[in-house]
mmCIF file of C-alpha atoms in Angstrom:
data_model
loop_
_atom_site.group_PDB
_atom_site.id
_atom_site.type_symbol
_atom_site.label_atom_id
_atom_site.label_comp_id
_atom_site.label_asym_id
_atom_site.label_seq_id
_atom_site.Cartn_x
_atom_site.Cartn_y
_atom_site.Cartn_z
ATOM 1 C CA ASN Y 1358 0.030 0.009 0.265
ATOM 2 C CA ALA Y 1359 1.405 3.267 -0.843
ATOM 3 C CA GLY Y 1360 -1.188 4.758 1.192
ATOM 4 C CA VAL Y 1361 -1.683 8.743 -0.128
ATOM 5 C CA THR Y 1362 0.705 9.881 -2.581
ATOM 6 C CA GLN Y 1363 0.969 13.560 -4.158
ATOM 7 C CA THR Y 1364 2.578 15.045 -6.970
ATOM 8 C CA PRO Y 1365 4.702 17.010 -7.656
ATOM 9 C CA LYS Y 1366 6.615 17.491 -4.461
ATOM 10 C CA PHE Y 1367 7.513 21.238 -5.321
ATOM 11 C CA ARG Y 1368 6.534 23.615 -7.854
ATOM 12 C CA ILE Y 1369 7.236 27.236 -8.607
ATOM 13 C CA LEU Y 1370 4.664 29.304 -10.456
ATOM 14 C CA LYS Y 1371 4.387 32.804 -12.020
ATOM 15 C CA ILE Y 1372 1.094 34.912 -10.981
ATOM 16 C CA GLY Y 1373 -1.584 33.908 -13.775
ATOM 17 C CA GLN Y 1374 -0.477 30.442 -14.420
ATOM 18 C CA SER Y 1375 -2.171 27.331 -13.933
ATOM 19 C CA MET Y 1376 -1.307 23.938 -12.534
ATOM 20 C CA THR Y 1377 -2.913 20.708 -11.229
ATOM 21 C CA LEU Y 1378 -2.046 19.075 -8.101
ATOM 22 C CA GLN Y 1379 -2.195 15.305 -8.232
ATOM 23 C CA CYS Y 1380 -3.540 13.279 -5.592
ATOM 24 C CA ALA Y 1381 -4.255 9.429 -5.500
ATOM 25 C CA GLN Y 1382 -4.977 6.792 -2.637
ATOM 26 C CA ASP Y 1383 -4.877 2.962 -3.087
ATOM 27 C CA MET Y 1384 -6.595 2.288 0.402
ATOM 28 C CA ASN Y 1385 -10.516 2.704 -1.376
ATOM 29 C CA HIS Y 1386 -11.406 5.390 0.845
ATOM 30 C CA ASN Y 1387 -14.697 7.207 -0.257
ATOM 31 C CA TYR Y 1388 -13.725 10.655 1.503
ATOM 32 C CA MET Y 1389 -11.084 12.635 0.320
ATOM 33 C CA TYR Y 1390 -9.933 16.329 1.374
ATOM 34 C CA TRP Y 1391 -7.411 19.046 0.251
ATOM 35 C CA TYR Y 1392 -5.795 21.280 2.796
ATOM 36 C CA ARG Y 1393 -3.645 23.901 2.553
ATOM 37 C CA GLN Y 1394 -0.822 25.171 5.571
ATOM 38 C CA ASP Y 1395 0.171 28.486 5.787
ATOM 39 C CA PRO Y 1396 3.623 29.274 7.795
ATOM 40 C CA GLY Y 1397 2.706 29.272 11.381
ATOM 41 C CA MET Y 1398 -0.928 28.367 10.795
ATOM 42 C CA GLY Y 1399 -2.959 25.154 11.042
ATOM 43 C CA LEU Y 1400 -4.291 23.435 8.167
ATOM 44 C CA LYS Y 1401 -7.324 24.778 6.508
ATOM 45 C CA LEU Y 1402 -9.795 22.463 4.478
ATOM 46 C CA ILE Y 1403 -10.165 23.902 0.714
ATOM 47 C CA TYR Y 1404 -12.677 21.022 -0.851
ATOM 48 C CA TYR Y 1405 -13.671 17.572 0.136
ATOM 49 C CA SER Y 1406 -15.168 14.596 -1.471
ATOM 50 C CA VAL Y 1407 -17.488 12.085 -0.228
ATOM 51 C CA GLY Y 1408 -17.237 9.719 -3.166
ATOM 52 C CA ALA Y 1409 -16.635 9.537 -7.272
ATOM 53 C CA GLY Y 1410 -18.623 12.650 -8.724
ATOM 54 C CA ILE Y 1411 -19.418 14.481 -5.276
ATOM 55 C CA THR Y 1412 -17.407 17.295 -3.908
ATOM 56 C CA ASP Y 1413 -18.056 20.346 -1.962
ATOM 57 C CA LYS Y 1414 -16.470 23.339 -0.614
ATOM 58 C CA GLY Y 1415 -14.488 23.862 2.657
ATOM 59 C CA GLU Y 1416 -13.075 26.655 4.529
ATOM 60 C CA VAL Y 1417 -11.012 28.298 1.500
ATOM 61 C CA PRO Y 1418 -12.449 27.132 -1.699
ATOM 62 C CA ASN Y 1419 -11.623 30.504 -3.516
ATOM 63 C CA GLY Y 1420 -9.068 30.081 -6.598
ATOM 64 C CA TYR Y 1421 -9.390 26.450 -6.522
ATOM 65 C CA ASN Y 1422 -11.375 23.814 -8.334
ATOM 66 C CA VAL Y 1423 -11.581 20.012 -7.931
ATOM 67 C CA SER Y 1424 -13.123 17.034 -9.381
ATOM 68 C CA ARG Y 1425 -13.538 13.324 -8.258
ATOM 69 C CA SER Y 1426 -14.051 11.018 -11.525
ATOM 70 C CA THR Y 1427 -12.634 7.872 -9.669
ATOM 71 C CA THR Y 1428 -12.750 6.733 -6.064
ATOM 72 C CA GLU Y 1429 -8.796 6.764 -6.169
ATOM 73 C CA ASP Y 1430 -8.060 10.199 -7.705
ATOM 74 C CA PHE Y 1431 -8.832 13.676 -6.073
ATOM 75 C CA PRO Y 1432 -7.044 16.448 -8.275
ATOM 76 C CA LEU Y 1433 -7.015 20.111 -7.262
ATOM 77 C CA ARG Y 1434 -6.687 22.692 -10.034
ATOM 78 C CA LEU Y 1435 -5.372 26.218 -9.658
ATOM 79 C CA GLU Y 1436 -6.432 28.417 -12.650
ATOM 80 C CA LEU Y 1437 -4.898 31.665 -12.211
ATOM 81 C CA ALA Y 1438 -2.008 31.388 -9.544
ATOM 82 C CA ALA Y 1439 -1.748 34.523 -7.239
ATOM 83 C CA PRO Y 1440 0.863 35.017 -4.488
ATOM 84 C CA SER Y 1441 -1.723 34.106 -1.957
ATOM 85 C CA GLN Y 1442 -1.712 30.679 -2.973
ATOM 86 C CA THR Y 1443 1.839 30.189 -1.840
ATOM 87 C CA SER Y 1444 1.440 27.440 0.867
ATOM 88 C CA VAL Y 1445 1.886 23.688 1.373
ATOM 89 C CA TYR Y 1446 -0.604 21.658 0.016
ATOM 90 C CA PHE Y 1447 -2.050 18.155 1.700
ATOM 91 C CA CYS Y 1448 -4.262 15.764 0.255
ATOM 92 C CA ALA Y 1449 -6.038 13.269 2.796
ATOM 93 C CA SER Y 1450 -8.566 10.658 2.759
ATOM 94 C CA SER Y 1451 -10.729 8.340 5.083
ATOM 95 C CA PRO Y 1452 -12.518 5.248 4.737
ATOM 96 C CA ARG Y 1453 -16.038 6.340 6.053
ATOM 97 C CA ARG Y 1454 -17.619 8.455 7.890
ATOM 98 C CA SER Y 1455 -15.982 7.586 11.319
ATOM 99 C CA SER Y 1456 -16.823 8.767 14.652
ATOM 100 C CA TYR Y 1457 -13.139 10.113 15.102
ATOM 101 C CA ASN Y 1458 -12.714 11.031 11.526
ATOM 102 C CA GLU Y 1459 -9.084 9.610 11.240
ATOM 103 C CA GLN Y 1460 -7.621 11.143 8.149
ATOM 104 C CA PHE Y 1461 -4.538 9.653 6.093
ATOM 105 C CA PHE Y 1462 -2.265 12.445 4.674
ATOM 106 C CA GLY Y 1463 0.010 12.592 1.562
ATOM 107 C CA PRO Y 1464 3.553 14.080 1.959
ATOM 108 C CA GLY Y 1465 2.305 17.414 0.678
ATOM 109 C CA THR Y 1466 3.297 19.726 -2.293
ATOM 110 C CA ARG Y 1467 5.191 22.742 -1.826
ATOM 111 C CA LEU Y 1468 3.903 25.406 -4.120
ATOM 112 C CA THR Y 1469 5.688 28.868 -4.338
ATOM 113 C CA VAL Y 1470 3.745 31.763 -6.626
ATOM 114 C CA LEU Y 1471 6.263 34.655 -7.891
ATOM 115 C CA ASP T 1159 -11.811 33.132 13.063
ATOM 116 C CA GLN T 1160 -9.507 30.478 14.760
ATOM 117 C CA GLN T 1161 -11.543 27.842 16.638
ATOM 118 C CA VAL T 1162 -8.974 25.792 17.782
ATOM 119 C CA LYS T 1163 -5.988 27.289 19.248
ATOM 120 C CA GLN T 1164 -2.450 26.276 20.334
ATOM 121 C CA ASN T 1165 -0.820 29.071 22.271
ATOM 122 C CA SER T 1166 2.523 27.503 22.652
ATOM 123 C CA PRO T 1167 4.405 27.705 19.354
ATOM 124 C CA SER T 1168 7.424 25.497 20.842
ATOM 125 C CA LEU T 1169 8.176 23.317 23.738
ATOM 126 C CA SER T 1170 11.495 22.229 24.663
ATOM 127 C CA VAL T 1171 11.593 18.878 26.941
ATOM 128 C CA GLN T 1172 14.232 16.569 28.351
ATOM 129 C CA GLU T 1173 14.539 12.926 27.458
ATOM 130 C CA GLY T 1174 12.485 10.901 29.892
ATOM 131 C CA ARG T 1175 10.428 13.751 31.119
ATOM 132 C CA ILE T 1176 6.863 14.495 30.464
ATOM 133 C CA SER T 1177 5.677 16.664 27.455
ATOM 134 C CA ILE T 1178 2.473 18.804 27.906
ATOM 135 C CA LEU T 1179 0.934 20.001 24.942
ATOM 136 C CA ASN T 1180 -2.216 22.354 25.238
ATOM 137 C CA CYS T 1181 -5.065 23.229 23.144
ATOM 138 C CA ASP T 1182 -8.142 25.422 23.847
ATOM 139 C CA TYR T 1183 -11.168 25.608 21.517
ATOM 140 C CA THR T 1184 -14.267 27.798 21.057
ATOM 141 C CA ASN T 1185 -16.897 25.945 19.519
ATOM 142 C CA SER T 1186 -19.136 23.820 21.755
ATOM 143 C CA MET T 1187 -20.815 21.579 19.081
ATOM 144 C CA PHE T 1188 -17.096 20.229 18.427
ATOM 145 C CA ASP T 1189 -17.632 16.208 19.585
ATOM 146 C CA TYR T 1190 -14.206 14.827 18.568
ATOM 147 C CA PHE T 1191 -10.630 15.849 19.314
ATOM 148 C CA LEU T 1192 -7.600 14.619 17.391
ATOM 149 C CA TRP T 1193 -3.870 15.069 17.913
ATOM 150 C CA TYR T 1194 -1.860 14.665 14.759
ATOM 151 C CA LYS T 1195 2.069 14.436 14.469
ATOM 152 C CA LYS T 1196 4.119 16.145 11.607
ATOM 153 C CA TYR T 1197 7.624 15.691 10.741
ATOM 154 C CA PRO T 1198 9.450 17.905 8.131
ATOM 155 C CA ALA T 1199 8.631 17.054 4.870
ATOM 156 C CA GLU T 1200 5.715 14.653 5.775
ATOM 157 C CA GLY T 1201 2.077 14.518 5.981
ATOM 158 C CA PRO T 1202 0.655 14.647 9.647
ATOM 159 C CA THR T 1203 -0.179 11.327 10.942
ATOM 160 C CA PHE T 1204 -2.792 10.656 13.377
ATOM 161 C CA LEU T 1205 -1.744 9.834 17.110
ATOM 162 C CA ILE T 1206 -4.667 9.841 19.415
ATOM 163 C CA SER T 1207 -8.268 11.197 19.671
ATOM 164 C CA ILE T 1208 -11.179 11.581 22.227
ATOM 165 C CA SER T 1209 -14.746 11.918 22.173
ATOM 166 C CA SER T 1210 -16.691 14.730 24.233
ATOM 167 C CA ILE T 1211 -18.214 11.996 26.245
ATOM 168 C CA LYS T 1212 -14.762 10.986 27.687
ATOM 169 C CA ASP T 1213 -12.279 13.129 29.936
ATOM 170 C CA LYS T 1214 -9.403 10.916 29.268
ATOM 171 C CA ASN T 1215 -8.088 8.603 26.568
ATOM 172 C CA GLU T 1216 -4.623 6.887 26.803
ATOM 173 C CA ASP T 1217 -2.498 5.085 24.161
ATOM 174 C CA GLY T 1218 0.816 3.617 25.480
ATOM 175 C CA ARG T 1219 2.925 6.866 26.200
ATOM 176 C CA PHE T 1220 0.254 9.280 24.997
ATOM 177 C CA THR T 1221 -2.891 10.404 27.167
ATOM 178 C CA VAL T 1222 -4.905 13.046 26.289
ATOM 179 C CA PHE T 1223 -7.383 14.675 28.560
ATOM 180 C CA LEU T 1224 -10.481 16.693 27.662
ATOM 181 C CA ASN T 1225 -11.964 19.262 30.195
ATOM 182 C CA LYS T 1226 -15.377 19.965 28.270
ATOM 183 C CA SER T 1227 -16.381 22.865 30.540
ATOM 184 C CA ALA T 1228 -13.217 25.010 30.278
ATOM 185 C CA LYS T 1229 -13.007 24.080 26.378
ATOM 186 C CA HIS T 1230 -9.615 22.703 27.014
ATOM 187 C CA LEU T 1231 -7.598 19.683 26.056
ATOM 188 C CA SER T 1232 -4.039 18.342 26.616
ATOM 189 C CA LEU T 1233 -1.665 15.578 25.264
ATOM 190 C CA HIS T 1234 0.685 14.019 27.915
ATOM 191 C CA ILE T 1235 3.498 12.300 26.479
ATOM 192 C CA VAL T 1236 5.465 10.137 29.121
ATOM 193 C CA PRO T 1237 8.258 9.506 28.983
ATOM 194 C CA SER T 1238 9.341 11.859 25.731
ATOM 195 C CA GLN T 1239 11.746 10.147 23.623
ATOM 196 C CA PRO T 1240 13.983 11.921 20.856
ATOM 197 C CA GLY T 1241 11.758 10.499 18.187
ATOM 198 C CA ASP T 1242 8.867 12.393 19.551
ATOM 199 C CA SER T 1243 10.439 15.711 18.268
ATOM 200 C CA ALA T 1244 7.641 16.902 15.974
ATOM 201 C CA VAL T 1245 5.008 19.514 15.238
ATOM 202 C CA TYR T 1246 1.694 18.398 17.045
ATOM 203 C CA PHE T 1247 -1.743 19.714 15.980
ATOM 204 C CA CYS T 1248 -4.664 19.377 17.858
ATOM 205 C CA ALA T 1249 -7.743 19.115 15.748
ATOM 206 C CA ALA T 1250 -11.576 19.042 16.275
ATOM 207 C CA SER T 1251 -14.761 18.219 14.283
ATOM 208 C CA GLY T 1252 -18.376 18.133 15.021
ATOM 209 C CA GLU T 1253 -21.155 15.199 14.040
ATOM 210 C CA THR T 1254 -23.876 17.786 12.631
ATOM 211 C CA THR T 1255 -24.108 17.587 8.845
ATOM 212 C CA ASP T 1256 -22.795 20.766 8.359
ATOM 213 C CA SER T 1257 -19.344 20.032 10.381
ATOM 214 C CA TRP T 1258 -18.534 16.595 9.749
ATOM 215 C CA GLY T 1259 -15.531 15.926 7.985
ATOM 216 C CA LYS T 1260 -14.192 19.561 8.211
ATOM 217 C CA LEU T 1261 -11.386 19.138 10.792
ATOM 218 C CA GLN T 1262 -10.357 22.602 12.380
ATOM 219 C CA PHE T 1263 -6.952 22.550 13.365
ATOM 220 C CA GLY T 1264 -4.700 24.541 15.826
ATOM 221 C CA ALA T 1265 -1.679 26.142 14.467
ATOM 222 C CA GLY T 1266 0.731 23.311 15.699
ATOM 223 C CA THR T 1267 3.392 22.970 18.896
ATOM 224 C CA GLN T 1268 6.918 22.289 17.840
ATOM 225 C CA VAL T 1269 8.230 19.669 20.496
ATOM 226 C CA VAL T 1270 11.895 19.200 20.724
ATOM 227 C CA VAL T 1271 13.157 16.397 22.802
ATOM 228 C CA THR T 1272 16.762 16.779 24.134
ATOM 229 C CA PRO T 1273 18.949 14.232 25.466
#
């Protein structure tokens, strides 16, 4: 089991460029999440998905889009990169609506927008 | 609006001693509280959790205490080991339809265990 994988590990974008952060999990989890972590701050939820074809906004969705066409993949799209999107992005998954909502995290993508 | 707060950004403790990490929250609708541990260049990993109907949960060297009236929880690590050096995040969630799955994280506490 590779768990949750994310690509790329690092990326530098220019203002206005677009990119897709990839996330995949091989644990057959229904629920997947995207978070961002800014320096000195906790993780903030961007988008989440409760299954293929179903996505919903989290706390900070502006400037991002997601899709969930398969159980395994949950890509995050940045359309017009802005310096405020400089952050570390974490993808996570969980198997079910568990009481403790334990989530399994990928290693993160460090994105810099210049 | 920060609903989960970890007011100590760092903590240094000697190997073998107790580490105590604190976390405060403002939302009385939170039902579950979790602690995650994070090493550099890795994602957070789940450590321990507690339900709001309990006041203590133990797992080996890790114990979480919940004081619901004070909206405060703490994580005790006894004894502290060098491998415990990491950032620890407190997180909370609720069971309502609107809040389920939406973990609220604190800013984290960097723990350094010295020999």
